[in-house]
Coordinates of C-alpha atoms in Angstrom, one line a residue:
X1 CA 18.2 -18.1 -6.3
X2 CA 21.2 -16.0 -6.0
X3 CA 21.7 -14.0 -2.7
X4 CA 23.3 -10.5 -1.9
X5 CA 23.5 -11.8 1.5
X6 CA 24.5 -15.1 3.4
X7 CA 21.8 -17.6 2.6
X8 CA 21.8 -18.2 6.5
X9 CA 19.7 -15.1 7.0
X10 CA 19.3 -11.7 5.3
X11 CA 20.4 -8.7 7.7
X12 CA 19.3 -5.5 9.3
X13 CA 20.3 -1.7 7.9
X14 CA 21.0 0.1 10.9
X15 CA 23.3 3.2 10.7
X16 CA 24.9 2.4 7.1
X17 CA 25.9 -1.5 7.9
X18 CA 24.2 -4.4 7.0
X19 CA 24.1 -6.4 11.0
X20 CA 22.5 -9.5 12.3
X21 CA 19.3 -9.4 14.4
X22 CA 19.6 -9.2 17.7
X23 CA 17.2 -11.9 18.3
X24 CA 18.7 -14.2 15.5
X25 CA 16.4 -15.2 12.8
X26 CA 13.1 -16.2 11.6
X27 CA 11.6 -17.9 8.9
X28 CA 9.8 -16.8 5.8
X29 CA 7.5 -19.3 3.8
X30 CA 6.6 -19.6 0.4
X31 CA 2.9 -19.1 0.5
X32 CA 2.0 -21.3 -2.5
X33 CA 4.2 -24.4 -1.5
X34 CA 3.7 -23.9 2.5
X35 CA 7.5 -24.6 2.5
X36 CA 10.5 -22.6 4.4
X37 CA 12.2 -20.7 1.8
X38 CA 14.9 -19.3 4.4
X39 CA 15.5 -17.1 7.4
X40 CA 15.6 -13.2 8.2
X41 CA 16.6 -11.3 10.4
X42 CA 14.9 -11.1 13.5
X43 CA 15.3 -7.5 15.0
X44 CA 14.6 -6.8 18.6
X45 CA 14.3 -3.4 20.8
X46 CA 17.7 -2.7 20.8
X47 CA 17.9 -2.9 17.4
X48 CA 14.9 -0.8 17.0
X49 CA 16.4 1.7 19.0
X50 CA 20.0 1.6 17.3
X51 CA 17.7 2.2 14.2
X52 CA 15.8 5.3 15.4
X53 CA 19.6 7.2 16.9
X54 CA 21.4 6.3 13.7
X55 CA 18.1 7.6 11.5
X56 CA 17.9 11.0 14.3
X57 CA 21.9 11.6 13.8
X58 CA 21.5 11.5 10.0
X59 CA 18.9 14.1 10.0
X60 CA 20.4 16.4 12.3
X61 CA 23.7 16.0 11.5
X62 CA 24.5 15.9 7.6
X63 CA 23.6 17.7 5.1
X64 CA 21.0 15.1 3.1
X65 CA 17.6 17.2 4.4
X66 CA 19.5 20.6 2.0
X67 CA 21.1 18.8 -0.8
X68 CA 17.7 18.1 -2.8
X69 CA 20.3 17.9 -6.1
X70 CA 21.5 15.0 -4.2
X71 CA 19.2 13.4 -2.7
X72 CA 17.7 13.2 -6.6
X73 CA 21.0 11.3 -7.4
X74 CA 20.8 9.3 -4.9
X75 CA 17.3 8.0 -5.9
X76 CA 17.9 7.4 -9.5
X77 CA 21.3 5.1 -8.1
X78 CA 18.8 3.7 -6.0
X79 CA 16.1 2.8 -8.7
X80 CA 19.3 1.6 -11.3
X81 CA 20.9 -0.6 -8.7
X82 CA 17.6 -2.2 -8.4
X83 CA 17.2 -2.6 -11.9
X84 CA 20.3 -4.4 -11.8
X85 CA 18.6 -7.0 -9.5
X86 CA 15.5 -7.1 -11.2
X87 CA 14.9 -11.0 -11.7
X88 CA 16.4 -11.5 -8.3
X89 CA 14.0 -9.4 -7.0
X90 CA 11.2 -11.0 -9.1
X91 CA 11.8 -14.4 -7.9
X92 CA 11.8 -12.9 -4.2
X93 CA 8.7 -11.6 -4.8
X94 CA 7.1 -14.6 -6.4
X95 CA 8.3 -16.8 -3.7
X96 CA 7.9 -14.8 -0.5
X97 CA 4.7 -12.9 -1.5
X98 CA 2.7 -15.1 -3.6
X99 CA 2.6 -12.8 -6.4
X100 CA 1.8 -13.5 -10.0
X101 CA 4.3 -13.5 -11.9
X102 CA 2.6 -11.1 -14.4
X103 CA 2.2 -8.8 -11.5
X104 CA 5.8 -7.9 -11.0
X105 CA 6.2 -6.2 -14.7
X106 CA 3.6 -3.5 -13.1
X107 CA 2.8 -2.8 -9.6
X108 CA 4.3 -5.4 -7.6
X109 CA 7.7 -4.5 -8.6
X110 CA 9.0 -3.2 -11.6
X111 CA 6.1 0.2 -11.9
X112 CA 7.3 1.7 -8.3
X113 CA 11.1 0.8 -8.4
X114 CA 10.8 3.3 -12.1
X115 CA 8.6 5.6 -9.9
X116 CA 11.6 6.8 -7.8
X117 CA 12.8 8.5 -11.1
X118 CA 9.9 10.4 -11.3
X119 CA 10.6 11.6 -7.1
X120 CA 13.8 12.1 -7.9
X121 CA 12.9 14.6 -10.9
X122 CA 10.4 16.5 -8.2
X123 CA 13.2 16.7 -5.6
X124 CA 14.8 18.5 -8.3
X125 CA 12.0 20.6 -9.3
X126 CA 10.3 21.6 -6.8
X127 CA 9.8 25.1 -5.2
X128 CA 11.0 25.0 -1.8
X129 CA 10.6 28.9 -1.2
X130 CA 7.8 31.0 -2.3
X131 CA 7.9 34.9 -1.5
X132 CA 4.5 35.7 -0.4
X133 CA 5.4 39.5 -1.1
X134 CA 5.3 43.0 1.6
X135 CA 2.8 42.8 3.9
X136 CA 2.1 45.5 6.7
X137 CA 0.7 44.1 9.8
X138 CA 0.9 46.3 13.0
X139 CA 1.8 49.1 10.7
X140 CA 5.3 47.0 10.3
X141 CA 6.4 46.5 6.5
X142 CA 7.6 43.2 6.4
X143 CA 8.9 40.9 3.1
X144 CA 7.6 37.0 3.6
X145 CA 9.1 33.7 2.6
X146 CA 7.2 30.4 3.2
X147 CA 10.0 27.9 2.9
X148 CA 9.3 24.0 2.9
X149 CA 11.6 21.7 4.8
X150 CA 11.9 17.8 5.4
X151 CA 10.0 16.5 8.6
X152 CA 12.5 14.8 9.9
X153 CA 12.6 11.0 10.9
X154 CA 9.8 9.2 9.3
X155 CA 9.0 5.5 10.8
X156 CA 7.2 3.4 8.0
X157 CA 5.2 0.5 9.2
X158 CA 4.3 -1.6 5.7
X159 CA 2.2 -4.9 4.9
X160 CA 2.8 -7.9 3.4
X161 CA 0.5 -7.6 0.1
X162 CA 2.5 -5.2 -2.2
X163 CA 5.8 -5.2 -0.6
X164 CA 7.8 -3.4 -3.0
X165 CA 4.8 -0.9 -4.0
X166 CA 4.6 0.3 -0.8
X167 CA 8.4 0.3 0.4
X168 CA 9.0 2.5 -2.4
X169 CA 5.9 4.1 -2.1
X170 CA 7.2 5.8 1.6
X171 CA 10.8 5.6 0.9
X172 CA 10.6 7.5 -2.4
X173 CA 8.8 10.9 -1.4
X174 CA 10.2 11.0 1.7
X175 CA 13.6 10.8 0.8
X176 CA 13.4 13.1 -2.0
X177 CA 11.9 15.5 0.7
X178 CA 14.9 15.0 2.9
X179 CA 13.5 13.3 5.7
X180 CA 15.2 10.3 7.2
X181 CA 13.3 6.8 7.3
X182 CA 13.5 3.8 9.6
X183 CA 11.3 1.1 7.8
X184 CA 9.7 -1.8 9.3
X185 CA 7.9 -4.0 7.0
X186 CA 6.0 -7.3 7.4
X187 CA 7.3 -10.0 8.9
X188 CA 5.7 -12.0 6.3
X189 CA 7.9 -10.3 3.4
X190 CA 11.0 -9.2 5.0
X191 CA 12.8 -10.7 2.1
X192 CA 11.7 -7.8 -0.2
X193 CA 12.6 -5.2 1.9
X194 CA 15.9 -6.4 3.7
X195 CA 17.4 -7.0 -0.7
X196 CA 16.6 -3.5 -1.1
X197 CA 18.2 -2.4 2.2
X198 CA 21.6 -4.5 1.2
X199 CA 21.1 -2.6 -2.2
X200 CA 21.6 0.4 -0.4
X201 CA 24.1 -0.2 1.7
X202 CA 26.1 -1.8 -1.1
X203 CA 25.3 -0.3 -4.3
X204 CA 24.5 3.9 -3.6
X205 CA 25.6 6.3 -1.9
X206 CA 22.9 6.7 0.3
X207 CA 24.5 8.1 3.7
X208 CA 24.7 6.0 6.6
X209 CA 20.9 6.3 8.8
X210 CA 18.8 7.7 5.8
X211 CA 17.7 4.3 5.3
X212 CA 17.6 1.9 7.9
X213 CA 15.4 -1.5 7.9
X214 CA 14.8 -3.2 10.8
X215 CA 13.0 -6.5 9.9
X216 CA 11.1 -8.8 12.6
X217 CA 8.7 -11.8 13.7
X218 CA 8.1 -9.1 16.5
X219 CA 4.5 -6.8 15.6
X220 CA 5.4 -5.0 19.4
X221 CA 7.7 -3.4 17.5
X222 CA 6.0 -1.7 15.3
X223 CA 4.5 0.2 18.4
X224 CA 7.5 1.1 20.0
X225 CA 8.2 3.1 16.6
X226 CA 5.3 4.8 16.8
X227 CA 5.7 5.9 20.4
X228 CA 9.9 6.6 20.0
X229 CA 9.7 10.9 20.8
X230 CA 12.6 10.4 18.2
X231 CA 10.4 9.8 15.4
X232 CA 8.5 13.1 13.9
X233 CA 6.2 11.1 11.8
X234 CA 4.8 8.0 11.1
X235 CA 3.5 6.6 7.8
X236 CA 1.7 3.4 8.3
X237 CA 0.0 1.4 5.9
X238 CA -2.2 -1.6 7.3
X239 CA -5.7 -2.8 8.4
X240 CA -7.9 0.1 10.0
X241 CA -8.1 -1.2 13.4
X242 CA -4.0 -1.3 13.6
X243 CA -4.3 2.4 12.1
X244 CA -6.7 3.2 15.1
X245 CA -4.3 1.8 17.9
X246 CA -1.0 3.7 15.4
X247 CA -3.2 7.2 15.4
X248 CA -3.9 6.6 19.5
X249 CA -0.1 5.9 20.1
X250 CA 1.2 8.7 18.2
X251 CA -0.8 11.0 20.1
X252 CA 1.4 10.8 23.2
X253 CA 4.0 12.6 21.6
X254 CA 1.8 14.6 18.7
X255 CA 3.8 13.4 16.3
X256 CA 2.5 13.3 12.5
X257 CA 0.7 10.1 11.6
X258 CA 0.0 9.4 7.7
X259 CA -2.0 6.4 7.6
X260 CA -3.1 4.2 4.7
X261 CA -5.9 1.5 5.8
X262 CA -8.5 -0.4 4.7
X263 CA -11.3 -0.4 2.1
X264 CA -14.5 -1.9 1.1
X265 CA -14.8 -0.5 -2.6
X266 CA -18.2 -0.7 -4.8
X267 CA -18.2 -1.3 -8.2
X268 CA -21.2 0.7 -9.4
X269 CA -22.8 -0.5 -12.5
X270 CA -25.4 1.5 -14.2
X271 CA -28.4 0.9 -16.4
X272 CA -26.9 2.5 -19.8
X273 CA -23.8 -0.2 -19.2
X274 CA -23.0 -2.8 -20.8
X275 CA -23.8 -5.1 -17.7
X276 CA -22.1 -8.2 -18.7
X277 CA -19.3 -6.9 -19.3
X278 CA -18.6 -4.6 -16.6
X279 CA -19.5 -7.3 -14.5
X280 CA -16.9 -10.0 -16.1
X281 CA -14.3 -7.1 -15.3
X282 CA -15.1 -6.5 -11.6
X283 CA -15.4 -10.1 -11.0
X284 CA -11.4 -10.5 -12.6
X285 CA -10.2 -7.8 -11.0
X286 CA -10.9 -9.4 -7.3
X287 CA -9.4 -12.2 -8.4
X288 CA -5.8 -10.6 -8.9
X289 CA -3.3 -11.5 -6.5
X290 CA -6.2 -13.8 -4.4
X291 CA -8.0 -10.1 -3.7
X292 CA -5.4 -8.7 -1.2
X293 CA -5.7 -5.0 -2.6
X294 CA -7.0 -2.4 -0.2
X295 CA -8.4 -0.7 -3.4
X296 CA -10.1 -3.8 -4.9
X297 CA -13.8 -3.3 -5.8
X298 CA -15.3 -6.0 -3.3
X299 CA -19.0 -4.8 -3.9
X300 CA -20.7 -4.8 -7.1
X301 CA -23.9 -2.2 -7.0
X302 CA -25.7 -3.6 -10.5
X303 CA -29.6 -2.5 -11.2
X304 CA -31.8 -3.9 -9.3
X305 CA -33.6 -5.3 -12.8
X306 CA -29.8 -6.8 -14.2
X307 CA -29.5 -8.5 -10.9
X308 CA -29.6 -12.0 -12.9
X309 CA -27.4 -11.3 -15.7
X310 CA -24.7 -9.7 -13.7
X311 CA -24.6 -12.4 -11.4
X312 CA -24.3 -14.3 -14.1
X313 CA -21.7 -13.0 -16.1
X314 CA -19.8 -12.6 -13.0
X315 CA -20.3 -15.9 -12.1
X316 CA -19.1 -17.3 -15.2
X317 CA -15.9 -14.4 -15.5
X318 CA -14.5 -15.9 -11.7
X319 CA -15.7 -19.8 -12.2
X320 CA -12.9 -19.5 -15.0
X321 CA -10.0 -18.1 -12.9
X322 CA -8.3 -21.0 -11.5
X323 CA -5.7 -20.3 -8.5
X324 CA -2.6 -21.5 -9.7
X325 CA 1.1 -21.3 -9.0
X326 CA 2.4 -17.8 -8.9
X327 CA 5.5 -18.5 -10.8
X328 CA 3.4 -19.4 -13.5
X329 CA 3.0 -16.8 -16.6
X330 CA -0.9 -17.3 -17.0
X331 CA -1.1 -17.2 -13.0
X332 CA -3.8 -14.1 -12.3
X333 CA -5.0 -15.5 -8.7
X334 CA -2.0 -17.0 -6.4
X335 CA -2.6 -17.6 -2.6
X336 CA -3.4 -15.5 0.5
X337 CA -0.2 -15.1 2.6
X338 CA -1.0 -17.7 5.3
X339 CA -3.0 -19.5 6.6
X340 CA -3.6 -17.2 9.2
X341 CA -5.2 -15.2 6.3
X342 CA -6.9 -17.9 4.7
X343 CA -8.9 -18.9 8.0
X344 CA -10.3 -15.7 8.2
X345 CA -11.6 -15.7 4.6
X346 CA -13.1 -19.0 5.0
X347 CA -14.7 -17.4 8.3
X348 CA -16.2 -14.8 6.4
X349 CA -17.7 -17.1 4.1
X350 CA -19.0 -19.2 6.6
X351 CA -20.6 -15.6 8.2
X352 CA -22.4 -15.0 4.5
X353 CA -23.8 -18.7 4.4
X354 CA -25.0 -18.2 8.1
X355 CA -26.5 -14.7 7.0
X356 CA -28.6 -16.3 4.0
X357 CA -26.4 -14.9 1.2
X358 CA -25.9 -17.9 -1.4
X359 CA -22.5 -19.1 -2.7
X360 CA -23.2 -18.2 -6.8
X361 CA -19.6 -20.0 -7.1
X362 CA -16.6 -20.9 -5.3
X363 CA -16.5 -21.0 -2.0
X364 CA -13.9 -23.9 -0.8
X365 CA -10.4 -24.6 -1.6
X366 CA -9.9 -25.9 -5.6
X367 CA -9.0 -29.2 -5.8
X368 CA -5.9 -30.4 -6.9
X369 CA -4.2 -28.0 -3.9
X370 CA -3.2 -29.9 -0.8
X371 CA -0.4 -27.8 -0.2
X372 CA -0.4 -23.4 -0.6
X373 CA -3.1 -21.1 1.0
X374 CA -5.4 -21.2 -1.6
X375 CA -8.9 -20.1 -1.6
X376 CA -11.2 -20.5 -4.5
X377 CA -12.5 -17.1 -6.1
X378 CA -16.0 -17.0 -5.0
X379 CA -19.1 -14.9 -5.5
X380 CA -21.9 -14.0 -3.1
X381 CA -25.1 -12.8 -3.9
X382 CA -28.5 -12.6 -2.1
X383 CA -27.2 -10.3 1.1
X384 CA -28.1 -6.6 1.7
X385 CA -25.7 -3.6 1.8
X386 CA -25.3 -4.1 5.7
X387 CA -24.2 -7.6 5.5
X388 CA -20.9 -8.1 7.6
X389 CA -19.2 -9.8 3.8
X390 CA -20.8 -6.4 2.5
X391 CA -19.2 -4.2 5.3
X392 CA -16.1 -5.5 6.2
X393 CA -13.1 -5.7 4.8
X394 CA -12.8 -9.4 3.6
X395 CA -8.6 -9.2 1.7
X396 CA -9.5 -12.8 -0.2
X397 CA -11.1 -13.0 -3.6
X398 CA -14.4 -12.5 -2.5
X399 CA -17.2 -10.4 -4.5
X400 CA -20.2 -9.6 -3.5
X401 CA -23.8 -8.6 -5.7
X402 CA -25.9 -5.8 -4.1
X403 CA -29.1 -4.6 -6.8
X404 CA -29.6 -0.8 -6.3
X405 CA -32.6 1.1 -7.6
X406 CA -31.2 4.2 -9.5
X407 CA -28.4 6.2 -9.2
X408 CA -28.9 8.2 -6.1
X409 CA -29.1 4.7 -4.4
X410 CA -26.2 3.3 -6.0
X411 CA -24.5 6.4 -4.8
X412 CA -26.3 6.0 -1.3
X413 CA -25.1 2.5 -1.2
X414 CA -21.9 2.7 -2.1
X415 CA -21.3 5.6 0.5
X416 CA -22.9 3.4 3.0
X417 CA -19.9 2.1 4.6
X418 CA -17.0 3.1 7.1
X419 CA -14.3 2.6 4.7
X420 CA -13.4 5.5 1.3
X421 CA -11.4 4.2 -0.2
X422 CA -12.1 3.4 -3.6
X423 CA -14.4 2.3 -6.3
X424 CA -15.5 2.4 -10.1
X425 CA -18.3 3.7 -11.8
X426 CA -19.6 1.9 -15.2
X427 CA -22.2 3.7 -17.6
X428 CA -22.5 5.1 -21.0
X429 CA -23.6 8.9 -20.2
X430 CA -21.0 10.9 -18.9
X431 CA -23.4 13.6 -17.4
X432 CA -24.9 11.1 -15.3
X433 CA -21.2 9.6 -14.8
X434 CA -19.8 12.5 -13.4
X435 CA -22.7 12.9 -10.7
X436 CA -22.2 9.9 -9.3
X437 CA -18.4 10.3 -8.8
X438 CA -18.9 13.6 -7.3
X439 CA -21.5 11.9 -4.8
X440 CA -18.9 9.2 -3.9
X441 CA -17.0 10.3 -0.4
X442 CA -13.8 7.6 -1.8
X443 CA -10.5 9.1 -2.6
X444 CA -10.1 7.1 -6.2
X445 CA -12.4 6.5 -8.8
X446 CA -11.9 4.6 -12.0
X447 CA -14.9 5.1 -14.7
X448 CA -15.3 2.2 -17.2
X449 CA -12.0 0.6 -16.8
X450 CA -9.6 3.8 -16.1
X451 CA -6.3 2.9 -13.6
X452 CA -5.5 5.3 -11.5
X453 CA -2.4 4.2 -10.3
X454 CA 0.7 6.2 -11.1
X455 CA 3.7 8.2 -9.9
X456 CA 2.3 11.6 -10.1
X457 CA -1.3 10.3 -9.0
X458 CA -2.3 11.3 -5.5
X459 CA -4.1 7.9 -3.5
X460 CA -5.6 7.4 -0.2
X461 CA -9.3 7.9 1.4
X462 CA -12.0 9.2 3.3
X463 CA -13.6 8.5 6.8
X464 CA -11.3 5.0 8.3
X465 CA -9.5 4.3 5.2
X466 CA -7.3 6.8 6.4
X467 CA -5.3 10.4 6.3
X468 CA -3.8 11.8 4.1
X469 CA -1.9 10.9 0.2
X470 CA 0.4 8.6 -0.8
X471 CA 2.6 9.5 -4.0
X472 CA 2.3 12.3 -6.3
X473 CA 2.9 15.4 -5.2
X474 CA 0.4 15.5 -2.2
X475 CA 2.2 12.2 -1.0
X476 CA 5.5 14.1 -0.9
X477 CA 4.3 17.2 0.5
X478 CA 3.2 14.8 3.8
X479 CA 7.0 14.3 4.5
X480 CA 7.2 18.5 4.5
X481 CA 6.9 21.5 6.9
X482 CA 6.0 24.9 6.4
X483 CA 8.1 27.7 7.9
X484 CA 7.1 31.1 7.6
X485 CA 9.7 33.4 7.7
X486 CA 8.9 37.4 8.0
X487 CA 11.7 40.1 7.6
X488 CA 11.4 43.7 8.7
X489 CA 11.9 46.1 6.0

């Protein structure tokens, strides 16, 4: 694999320079072989804090939060210098993530490094000042502007799972906004985000402290972002409890918190569907990328009479996927992230055994894989709605089979959880179809198959799967503010 950087340990972006971690390095592992694939750097407070200043100085200082003409230039350099490393970047990915190989063409890197384009094109277009008109209050005429301005310094707190999707996710609207970012990402994938950081220090003309990347083993650091006075917002994407502590600390200084979190997503199947079928495609779909997707559909609501023949045909859909190397073209399922991560999805299954729920198929490790954190893709049927595999958020390839007894309580059992994040709705008439979306409390929906993921395409939840949108142009407005300004006339 060829490097941008010494092969001794990628580096930090702080202030426009690519610099060594102040608390040397750490390594990062290759998920499906267990083995060391290298070191990062390993960034501690005074790093962190270099970060924040340099990130503070470029807001305040230059001109990138009122040049949107070229902070859209800047973007598109930024998405065609990354093209330029596209099968570098692959292979990082691959290795350090554990993603499929076919996933990189789409979301896991190759959809959201195009998707700056489309930021860049809305930094461009956008209306940053509306004239609300003459207005008269207090007897006083007065001509009104509402102009939009950049928030400021944005810290973004990322996972491991979609490394790339979400970098760019955060860093594209809030550049093109004009903020300033200071990113931490995973310390399980700091690979994917310390390439893009030498990218930008080598190949755009990015100004020194828009960007800066601070990668580490250390998670404390993560909070002392949050809490920095420096920082005007924080967009953090992550489990729902770390969202809870992230809201809690960012209170102290009432700074803006955008958070991302968890899910627990039904799959609602009704009676004028073809069950087999839409049963075969829920049961892939949580296989993809070993289930860690936030948005996957974990649940499956099917009627209460079909029970059998979904179970069935979803049995038969996931007994067929086979965990495999990533690397490998035909590769659909790879491994969690660690074994950290496997443990607790081999808990959970332990929990649904303990509960009564039966193990339709699946359920171990597959053979042939002594080495990698693989987990076989497993269904589990024979639990209620309130069943802790049914409730909480599992991130391993895990589906479960609910029956429900009509609409309204596919609706009611689908809504019966703490997470909104997404689901899918499956029937034949679209009257009925488009009562049961409008009774889901989720932020996405897909109906028979339909993606929702795209540039322009607004995503996030309800209740504690989070605040606020992420992309289109909602997820850009969330690194804006709103100043009203009021002229006597």
């Amino acid at each position: 694999m060829s490097r941008l950087v010494s092969p001794e340990g990628t580096a930090l972006l702080i202030g426009g320079k690519l610099v060594p971690g102040g608390a040397g390095v750490f390594d990062t592992v290759d998920p499906a072989t267990e083995r060391v694939l290298g070191h990062a750097a390993d960034a501690d407070a005074a790093d962190l804090d270099a970060a924040v200043a340099a990130a503070r100085a470029a807001f305040d200082d230059t001109d990138w939060p009122r040049d949107p003409a070229f902070r859209a230039r800047c973007l598109r350099q930024l998405r065609d210098a990354l093209r330029g490393h596209l099968e570098e970047l692959r292979e990082i990915t691959i290795a350090e993530a554990g993603a499929p190989r076919m996933l990189t063409g789409g979301p896991q890197l190759e959809a959201p490094i195009g998707d700056l384009g489309w930021f860049a094109d809305l930094a461009e277009s956008y209306c940053w000042d509306t004239d609300l008109g003459a207005a008269r209050p207090m007897g006083v005429r007065s001509g009104r502007t509402l102009h939009r301005e950049p928030i400021g310094v944005v810290g973004a707190i990322t996972p491991w799972n979609f490394p790339h999707q979400i970098n760019l996710a955060k860093l594209g609207p809030a550049l093109a906004a004009g903020a300033t970012v200071v990113l931490k990402p995973a310390p399980e994938t700091p690979w994917c985000a310390a390439y893009i950081g030498a990218i930008i220090a080598t190949e755009t003309d990015i100004p020194a402290g828009v960007v800066d990347i601070v990668t580490s083993s250390d998670h404390g650091l993560g909070a002392r972002l949050v809490e920095d006075p420096r920082v005007d917002m924080i967009s953090f994407t992550g489990s729902t409890r770390t969202g809870r502590a992230v809201m809690a600390s960012a209170a102290a200084t009432v700074k803006k918190v955008f958070l991302e979190l968890g899910g627990k997503s039904a799959c609602i199947v009704l009676d004028d569907a073809d069950i087999a079928a839409a049963s075969r495609y829920a049961a892939f779909s949580v296989c993809v990328h070993a289930g860690q997707g936030c948005a996957l559909t974990t649940r499956l609501l099917v009627p209460r009479a079909a029970h059998d023949e979904a179970v069935a045909a979803a049995a038969e859909a996931m007994a067929a996927v086979v965990p495999g190397d990533p690397n490998e073209a035909g590769t659909i399922c790879g491994p969690l992230i660690s074994e950290r991560q496997r443990a607790r999805v081999e808990r959970y299954l332990d929990i649904a055994r303990a509960e009564g729920g039966t193990v339709v198929t699946g359920g171990g490790r597959p053979a042939g894989r002594d080495r990698g954190y693989f987990v076989e893709p497993t269904l589990i049927a024979g639990l209620p709605n309130g069943s802790t595999v049914a409730q909480e958020e599992i991130f391993g390839p895990v589906l479960v089979v609910i029956p429900h007894d009509g609409d309204a309580d596919a609706v009611r059992l689908a809504n019966d959880s703490r997470y909104g994040l997404s689901g899918a709705v499956w029937g034949a008439d679209p009257d009925r179809i488009r009562t049961v979306v409008r009774g889901l409390r989720i932020g996405t929906v897909g109906v028979n198959g339909g993606i929702w993921y795209s540039a322009d395409a607004p995503f996030g939840g309800y209740k504690q799967s989070g605040i606020g949108r992420e992309l289109g142009v909602a997820g850009f407005e969330e690194y804006l503010q709103t100043k009203l300004v009021a002229t006597a006339e």
